[in-house]
PDB file of C-alpha atoms in Angstrom:
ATOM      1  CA  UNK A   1      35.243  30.972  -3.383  1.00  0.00           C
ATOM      2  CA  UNK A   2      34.248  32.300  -6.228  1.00  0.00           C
ATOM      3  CA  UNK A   3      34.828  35.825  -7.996  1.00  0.00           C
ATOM      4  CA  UNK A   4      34.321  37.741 -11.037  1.00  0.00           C
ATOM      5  CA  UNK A   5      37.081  38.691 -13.700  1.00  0.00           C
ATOM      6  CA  UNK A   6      35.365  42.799 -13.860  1.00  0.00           C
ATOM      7  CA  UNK A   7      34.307  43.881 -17.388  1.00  0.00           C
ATOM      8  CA  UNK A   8      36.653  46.261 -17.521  1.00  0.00           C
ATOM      9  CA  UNK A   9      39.462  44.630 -18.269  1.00  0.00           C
ATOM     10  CA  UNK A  10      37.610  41.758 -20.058  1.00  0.00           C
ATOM     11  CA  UNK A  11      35.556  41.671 -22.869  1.00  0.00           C
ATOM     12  CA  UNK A  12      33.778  38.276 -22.244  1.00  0.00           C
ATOM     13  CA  UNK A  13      31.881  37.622 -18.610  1.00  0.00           C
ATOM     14  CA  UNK A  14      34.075  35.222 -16.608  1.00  0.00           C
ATOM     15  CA  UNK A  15      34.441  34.133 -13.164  1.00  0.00           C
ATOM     16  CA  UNK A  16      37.346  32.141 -11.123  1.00  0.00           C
ATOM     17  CA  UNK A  17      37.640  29.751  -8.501  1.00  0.00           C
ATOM     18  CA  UNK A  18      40.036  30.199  -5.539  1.00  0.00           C
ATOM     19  CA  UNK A  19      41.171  27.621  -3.390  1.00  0.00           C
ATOM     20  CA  UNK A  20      43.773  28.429  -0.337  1.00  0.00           C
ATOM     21  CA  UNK A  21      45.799  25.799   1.409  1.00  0.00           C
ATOM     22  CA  UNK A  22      45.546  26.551   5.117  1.00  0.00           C
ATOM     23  CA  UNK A  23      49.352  25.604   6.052  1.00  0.00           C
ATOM     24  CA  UNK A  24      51.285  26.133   3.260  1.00  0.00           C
ATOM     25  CA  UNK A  25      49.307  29.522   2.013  1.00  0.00           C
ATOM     26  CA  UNK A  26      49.618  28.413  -1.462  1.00  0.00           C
ATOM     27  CA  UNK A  27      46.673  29.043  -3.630  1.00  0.00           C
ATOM     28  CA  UNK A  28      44.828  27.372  -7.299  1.00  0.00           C
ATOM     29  CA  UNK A  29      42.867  29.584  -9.325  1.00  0.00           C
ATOM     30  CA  UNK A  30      41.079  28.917 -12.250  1.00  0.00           C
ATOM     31  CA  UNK A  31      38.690  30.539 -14.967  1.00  0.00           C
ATOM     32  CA  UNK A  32      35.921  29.567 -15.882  1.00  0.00           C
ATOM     33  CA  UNK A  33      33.637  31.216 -19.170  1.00  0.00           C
ATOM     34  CA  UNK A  34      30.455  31.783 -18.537  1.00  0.00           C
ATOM     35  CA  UNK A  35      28.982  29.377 -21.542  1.00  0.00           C
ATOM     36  CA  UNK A  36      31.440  26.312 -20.242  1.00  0.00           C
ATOM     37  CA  UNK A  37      29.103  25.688 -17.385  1.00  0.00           C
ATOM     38  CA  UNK A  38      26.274  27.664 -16.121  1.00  0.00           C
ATOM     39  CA  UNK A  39      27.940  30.195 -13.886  1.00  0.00           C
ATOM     40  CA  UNK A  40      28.902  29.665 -10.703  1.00  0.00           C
ATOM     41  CA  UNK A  41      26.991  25.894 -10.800  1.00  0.00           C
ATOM     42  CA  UNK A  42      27.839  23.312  -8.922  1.00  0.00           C
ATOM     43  CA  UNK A  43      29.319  21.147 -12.026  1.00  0.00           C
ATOM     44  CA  UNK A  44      31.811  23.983 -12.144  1.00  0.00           C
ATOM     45  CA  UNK A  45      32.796  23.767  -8.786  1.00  0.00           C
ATOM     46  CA  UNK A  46      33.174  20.060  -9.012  1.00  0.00           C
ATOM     47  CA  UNK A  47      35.539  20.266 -11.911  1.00  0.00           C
ATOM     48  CA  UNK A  48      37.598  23.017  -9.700  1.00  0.00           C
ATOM     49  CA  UNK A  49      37.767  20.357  -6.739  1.00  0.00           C
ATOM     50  CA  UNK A  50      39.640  18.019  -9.333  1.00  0.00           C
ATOM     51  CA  UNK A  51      41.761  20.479 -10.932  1.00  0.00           C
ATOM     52  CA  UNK A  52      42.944  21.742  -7.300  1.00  0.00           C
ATOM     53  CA  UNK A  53      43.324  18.069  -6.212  1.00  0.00           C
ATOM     54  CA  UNK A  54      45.965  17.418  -8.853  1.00  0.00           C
ATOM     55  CA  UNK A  55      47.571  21.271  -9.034  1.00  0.00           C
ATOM     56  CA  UNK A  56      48.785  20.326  -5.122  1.00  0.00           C
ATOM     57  CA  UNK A  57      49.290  16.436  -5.770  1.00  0.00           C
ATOM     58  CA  UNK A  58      47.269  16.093  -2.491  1.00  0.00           C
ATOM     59  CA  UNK A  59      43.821  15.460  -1.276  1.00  0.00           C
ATOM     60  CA  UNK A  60      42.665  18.071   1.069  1.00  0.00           C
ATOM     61  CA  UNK A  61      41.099  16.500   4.835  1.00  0.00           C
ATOM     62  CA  UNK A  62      38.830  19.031   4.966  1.00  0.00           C
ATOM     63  CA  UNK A  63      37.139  21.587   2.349  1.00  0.00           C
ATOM     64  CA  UNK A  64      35.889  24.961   4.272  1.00  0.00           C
ATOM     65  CA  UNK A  65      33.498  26.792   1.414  1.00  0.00           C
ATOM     66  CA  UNK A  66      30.714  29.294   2.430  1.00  0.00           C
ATOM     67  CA  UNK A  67      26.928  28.947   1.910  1.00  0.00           C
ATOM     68  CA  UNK A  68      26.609  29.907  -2.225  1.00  0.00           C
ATOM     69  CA  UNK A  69      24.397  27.282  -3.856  1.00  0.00           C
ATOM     70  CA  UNK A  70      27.521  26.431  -5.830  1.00  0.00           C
ATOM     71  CA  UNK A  71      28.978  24.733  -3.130  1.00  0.00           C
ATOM     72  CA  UNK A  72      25.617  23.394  -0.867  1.00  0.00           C
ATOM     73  CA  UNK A  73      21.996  23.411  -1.215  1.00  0.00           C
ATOM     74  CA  UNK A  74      19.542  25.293   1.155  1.00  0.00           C
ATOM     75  CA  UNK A  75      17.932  23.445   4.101  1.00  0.00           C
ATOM     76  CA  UNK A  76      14.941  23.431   2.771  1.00  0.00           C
ATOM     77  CA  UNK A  77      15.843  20.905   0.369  1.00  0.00           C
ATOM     78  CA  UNK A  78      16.479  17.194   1.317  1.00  0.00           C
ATOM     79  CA  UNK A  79      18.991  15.680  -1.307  1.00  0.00           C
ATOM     80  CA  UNK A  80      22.583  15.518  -1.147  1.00  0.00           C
ATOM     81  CA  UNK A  81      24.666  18.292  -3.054  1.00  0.00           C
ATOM     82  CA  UNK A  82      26.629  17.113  -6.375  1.00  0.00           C
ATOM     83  CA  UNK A  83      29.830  18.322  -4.264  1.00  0.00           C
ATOM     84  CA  UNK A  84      28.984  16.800  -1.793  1.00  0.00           C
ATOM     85  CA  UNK A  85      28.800  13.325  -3.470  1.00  0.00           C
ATOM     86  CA  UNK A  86      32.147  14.206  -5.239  1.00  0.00           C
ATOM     87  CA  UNK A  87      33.896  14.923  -1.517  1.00  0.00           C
ATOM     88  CA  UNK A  88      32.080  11.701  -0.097  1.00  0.00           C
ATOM     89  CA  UNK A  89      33.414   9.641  -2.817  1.00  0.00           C
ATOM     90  CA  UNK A  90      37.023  11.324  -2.086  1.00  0.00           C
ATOM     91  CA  UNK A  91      36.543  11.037   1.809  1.00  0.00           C
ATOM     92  CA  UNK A  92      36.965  14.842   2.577  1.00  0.00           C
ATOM     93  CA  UNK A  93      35.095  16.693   5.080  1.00  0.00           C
ATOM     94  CA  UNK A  94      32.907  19.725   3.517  1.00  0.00           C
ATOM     95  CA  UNK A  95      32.587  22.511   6.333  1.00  0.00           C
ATOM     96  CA  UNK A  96      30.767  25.121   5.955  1.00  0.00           C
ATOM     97  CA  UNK A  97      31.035  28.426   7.462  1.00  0.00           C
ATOM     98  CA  UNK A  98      28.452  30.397   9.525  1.00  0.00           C
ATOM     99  CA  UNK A  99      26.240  32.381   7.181  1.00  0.00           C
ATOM    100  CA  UNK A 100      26.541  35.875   7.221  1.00  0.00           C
ATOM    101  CA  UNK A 101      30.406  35.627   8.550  1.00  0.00           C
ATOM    102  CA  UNK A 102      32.320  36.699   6.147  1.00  0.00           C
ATOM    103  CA  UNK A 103      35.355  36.719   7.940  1.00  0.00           C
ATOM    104  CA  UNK A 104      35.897  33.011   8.512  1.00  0.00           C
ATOM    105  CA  UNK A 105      36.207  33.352   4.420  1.00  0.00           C
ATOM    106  CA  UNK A 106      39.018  36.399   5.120  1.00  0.00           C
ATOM    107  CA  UNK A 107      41.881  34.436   3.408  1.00  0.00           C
ATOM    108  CA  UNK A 108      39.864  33.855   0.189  1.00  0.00           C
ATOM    109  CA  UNK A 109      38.133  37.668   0.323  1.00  0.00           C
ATOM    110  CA  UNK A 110      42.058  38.531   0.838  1.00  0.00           C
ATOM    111  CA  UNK A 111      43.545  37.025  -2.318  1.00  0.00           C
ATOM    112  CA  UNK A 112      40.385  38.338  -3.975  1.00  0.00           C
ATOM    113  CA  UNK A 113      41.320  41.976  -3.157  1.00  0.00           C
ATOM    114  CA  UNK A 114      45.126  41.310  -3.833  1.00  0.00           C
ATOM    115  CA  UNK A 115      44.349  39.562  -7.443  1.00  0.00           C
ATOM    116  CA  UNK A 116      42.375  43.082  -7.894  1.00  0.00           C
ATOM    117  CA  UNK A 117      44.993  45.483  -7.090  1.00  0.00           C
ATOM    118  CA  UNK A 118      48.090  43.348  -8.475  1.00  0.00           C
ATOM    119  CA  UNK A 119      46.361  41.384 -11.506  1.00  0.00           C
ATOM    120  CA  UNK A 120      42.789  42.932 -12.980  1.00  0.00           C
ATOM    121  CA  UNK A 121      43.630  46.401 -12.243  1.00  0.00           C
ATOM    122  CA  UNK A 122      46.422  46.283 -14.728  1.00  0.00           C
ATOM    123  CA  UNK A 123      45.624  44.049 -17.501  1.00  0.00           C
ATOM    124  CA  UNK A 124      43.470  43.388 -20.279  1.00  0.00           C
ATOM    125  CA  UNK A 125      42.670  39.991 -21.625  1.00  0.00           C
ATOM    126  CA  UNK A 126      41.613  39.669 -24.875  1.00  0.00           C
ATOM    127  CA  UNK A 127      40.421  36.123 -24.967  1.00  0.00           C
ATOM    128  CA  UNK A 128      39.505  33.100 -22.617  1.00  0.00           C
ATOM    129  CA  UNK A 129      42.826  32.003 -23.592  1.00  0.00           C
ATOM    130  CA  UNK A 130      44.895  35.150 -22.822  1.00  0.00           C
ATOM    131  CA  UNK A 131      42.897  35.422 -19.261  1.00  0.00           C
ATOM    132  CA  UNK A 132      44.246  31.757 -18.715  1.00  0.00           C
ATOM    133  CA  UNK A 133      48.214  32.257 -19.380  1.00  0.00           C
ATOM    134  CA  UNK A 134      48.602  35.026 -17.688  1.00  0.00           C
ATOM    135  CA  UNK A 135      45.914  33.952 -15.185  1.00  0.00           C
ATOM    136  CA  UNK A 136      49.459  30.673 -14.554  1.00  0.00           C
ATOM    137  CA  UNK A 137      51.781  33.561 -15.164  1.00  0.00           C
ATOM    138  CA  UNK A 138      50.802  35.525 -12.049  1.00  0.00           C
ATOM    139  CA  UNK A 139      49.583  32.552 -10.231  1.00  0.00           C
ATOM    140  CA  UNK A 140      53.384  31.409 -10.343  1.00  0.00           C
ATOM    141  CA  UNK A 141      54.733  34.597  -9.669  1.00  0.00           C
ATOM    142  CA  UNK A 142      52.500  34.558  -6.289  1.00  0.00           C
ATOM    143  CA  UNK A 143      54.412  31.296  -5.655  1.00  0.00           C
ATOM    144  CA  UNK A 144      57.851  32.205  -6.175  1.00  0.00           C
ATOM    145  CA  UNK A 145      57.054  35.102  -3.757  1.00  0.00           C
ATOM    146  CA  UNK A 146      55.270  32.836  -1.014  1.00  0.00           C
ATOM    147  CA  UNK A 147      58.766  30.762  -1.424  1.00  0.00           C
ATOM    148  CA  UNK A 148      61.022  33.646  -1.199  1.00  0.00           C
ATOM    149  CA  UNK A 149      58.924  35.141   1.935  1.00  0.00           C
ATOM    150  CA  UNK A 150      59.485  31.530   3.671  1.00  0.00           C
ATOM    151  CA  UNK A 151      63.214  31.565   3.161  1.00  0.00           C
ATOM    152  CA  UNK A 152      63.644  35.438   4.443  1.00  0.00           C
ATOM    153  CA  UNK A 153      61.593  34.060   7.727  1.00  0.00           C
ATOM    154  CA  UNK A 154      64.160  30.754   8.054  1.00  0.00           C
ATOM    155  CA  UNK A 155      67.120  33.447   7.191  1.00  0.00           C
ATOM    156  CA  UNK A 156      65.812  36.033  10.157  1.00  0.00           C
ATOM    157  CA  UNK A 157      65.316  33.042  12.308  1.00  0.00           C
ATOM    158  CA  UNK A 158      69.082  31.784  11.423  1.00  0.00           C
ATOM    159  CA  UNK A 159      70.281  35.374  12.063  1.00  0.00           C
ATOM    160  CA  UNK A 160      68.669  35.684  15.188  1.00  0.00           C
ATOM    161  CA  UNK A 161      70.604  33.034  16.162  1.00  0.00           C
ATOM    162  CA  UNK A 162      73.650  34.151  15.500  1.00  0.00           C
ATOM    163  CA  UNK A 163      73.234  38.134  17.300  1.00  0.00           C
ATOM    164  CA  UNK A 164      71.634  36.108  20.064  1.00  0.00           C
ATOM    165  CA  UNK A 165      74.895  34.862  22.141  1.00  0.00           C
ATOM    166  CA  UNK A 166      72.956  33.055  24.763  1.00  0.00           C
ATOM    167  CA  UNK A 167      71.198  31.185  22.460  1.00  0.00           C
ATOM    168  CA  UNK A 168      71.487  27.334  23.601  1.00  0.00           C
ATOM    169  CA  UNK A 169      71.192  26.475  19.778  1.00  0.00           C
ATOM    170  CA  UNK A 170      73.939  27.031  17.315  1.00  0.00           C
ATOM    171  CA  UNK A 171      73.242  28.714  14.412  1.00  0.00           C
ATOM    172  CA  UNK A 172      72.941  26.493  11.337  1.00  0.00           C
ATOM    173  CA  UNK A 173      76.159  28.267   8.842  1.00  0.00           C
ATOM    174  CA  UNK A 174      75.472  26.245   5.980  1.00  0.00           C
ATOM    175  CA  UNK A 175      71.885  26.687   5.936  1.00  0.00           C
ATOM    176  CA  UNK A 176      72.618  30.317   6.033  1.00  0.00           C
ATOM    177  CA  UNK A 177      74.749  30.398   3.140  1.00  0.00           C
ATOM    178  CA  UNK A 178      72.447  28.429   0.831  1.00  0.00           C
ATOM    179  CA  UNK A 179      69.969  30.781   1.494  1.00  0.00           C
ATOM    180  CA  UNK A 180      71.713  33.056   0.803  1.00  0.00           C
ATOM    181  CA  UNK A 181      72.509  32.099  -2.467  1.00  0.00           C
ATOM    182  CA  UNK A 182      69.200  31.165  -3.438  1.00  0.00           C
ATOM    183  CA  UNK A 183      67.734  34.675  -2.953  1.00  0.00           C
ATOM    184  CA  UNK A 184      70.504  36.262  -4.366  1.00  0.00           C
ATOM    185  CA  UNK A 185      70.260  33.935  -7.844  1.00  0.00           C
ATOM    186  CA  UNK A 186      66.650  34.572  -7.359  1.00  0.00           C
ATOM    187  CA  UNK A 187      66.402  37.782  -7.423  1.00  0.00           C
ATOM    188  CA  UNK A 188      68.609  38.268 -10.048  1.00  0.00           C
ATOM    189  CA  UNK A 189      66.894  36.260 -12.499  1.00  0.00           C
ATOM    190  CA  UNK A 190      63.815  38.075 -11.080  1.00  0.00           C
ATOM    191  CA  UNK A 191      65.459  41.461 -11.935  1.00  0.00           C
ATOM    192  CA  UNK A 192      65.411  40.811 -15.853  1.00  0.00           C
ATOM    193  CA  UNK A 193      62.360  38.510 -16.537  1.00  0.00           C
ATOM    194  CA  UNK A 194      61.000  42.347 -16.711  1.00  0.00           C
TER     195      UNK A 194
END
């Protein structure tokens, strides 16, 4: 999806691209100036596709996008979409969701209003440049909090176990204990990288 960095905390008009993988929850963004390509164009979009592609070392099976003409044409007209051709050529699926359903985009719309309370709220960029390190900056912060979530959830689990006497499954200790350790050195180099 695609979203607008607001004026207010940049001087320049901007927009980013969000993609969200579905199992891991881990999300790309990336800016985009408005004289680079024309504004949300499909040329834009196809250069975000390739930049995603090799952030998560992957190719997706399927791409879900919604109905903006950066991402498919109307059905009025006949020829193939540029993206299109580019996720042909890459064998992935393009899905589109129902028009007027916002909420099969709720993931995307989601990060959108996080990245607005927790990023653009806050800070002012001063150049293309500056709006793309700290644009990494957060966007790695996000994913050393998506990895910290996912070990509290094995930890619980692990826990569980243990309080849980007639549990047929032991506990694993060890896996515990590295956990453990990991969030603790974690959050201690956490405390002073402020």
């Amino acid at each position: 999806d695609v979203k607008y960095v607001p004026k207010t905390c940049y001087v320049g008009t901007s927009s980013t691209n969000t993609v969200i993988d579905e199992a891991s929850r881990e999300r790309f963004i990336y800016p985009y100036k408005d004289y680079s390509y024309k504004e949300q164009s499909s040329y834009s979009t196809i250069d975000f596709v390739k930049r995603a592609i090799a952030y998560f070392g992957y190719k997706p099976q399927i791409i879900q996008t919604d109905n903006g003409t950066e991402f498919t044409h109307t059905k009025e007209i006949e020829r193939i979409h540029s993206l299109d051709n580019l996720l042909n050529s890459l064998k992935i699926k393009h899905q589109l969701i129902r028009t007027r359903t916002p909420r099969h985009n709720g993931k995307v719309k989601r990060s959108h209003r996080n990245d607005q309370n927790r990023f653009y709220n806050f800070l002012s960029f001063y150049s293309y440049e500056d709006l793309k390190k700290q644009m990494k900056s957060y966007l790695n912060r996000n994913k050393k909090i998506l990895i910290m979530t996912k070990m509290i959830q094995i930890l619980k689990r692990q826990l569980k176990k243990m309080a849980n006497w007639r549990c047929k499954t032991s506990p694993n200790r060890s896996l515990i204990k590295q956990i453990i350790a990991k969030i603790l050195k974690f959050t201690k180099k956490e405390a002073y990288s402020f």
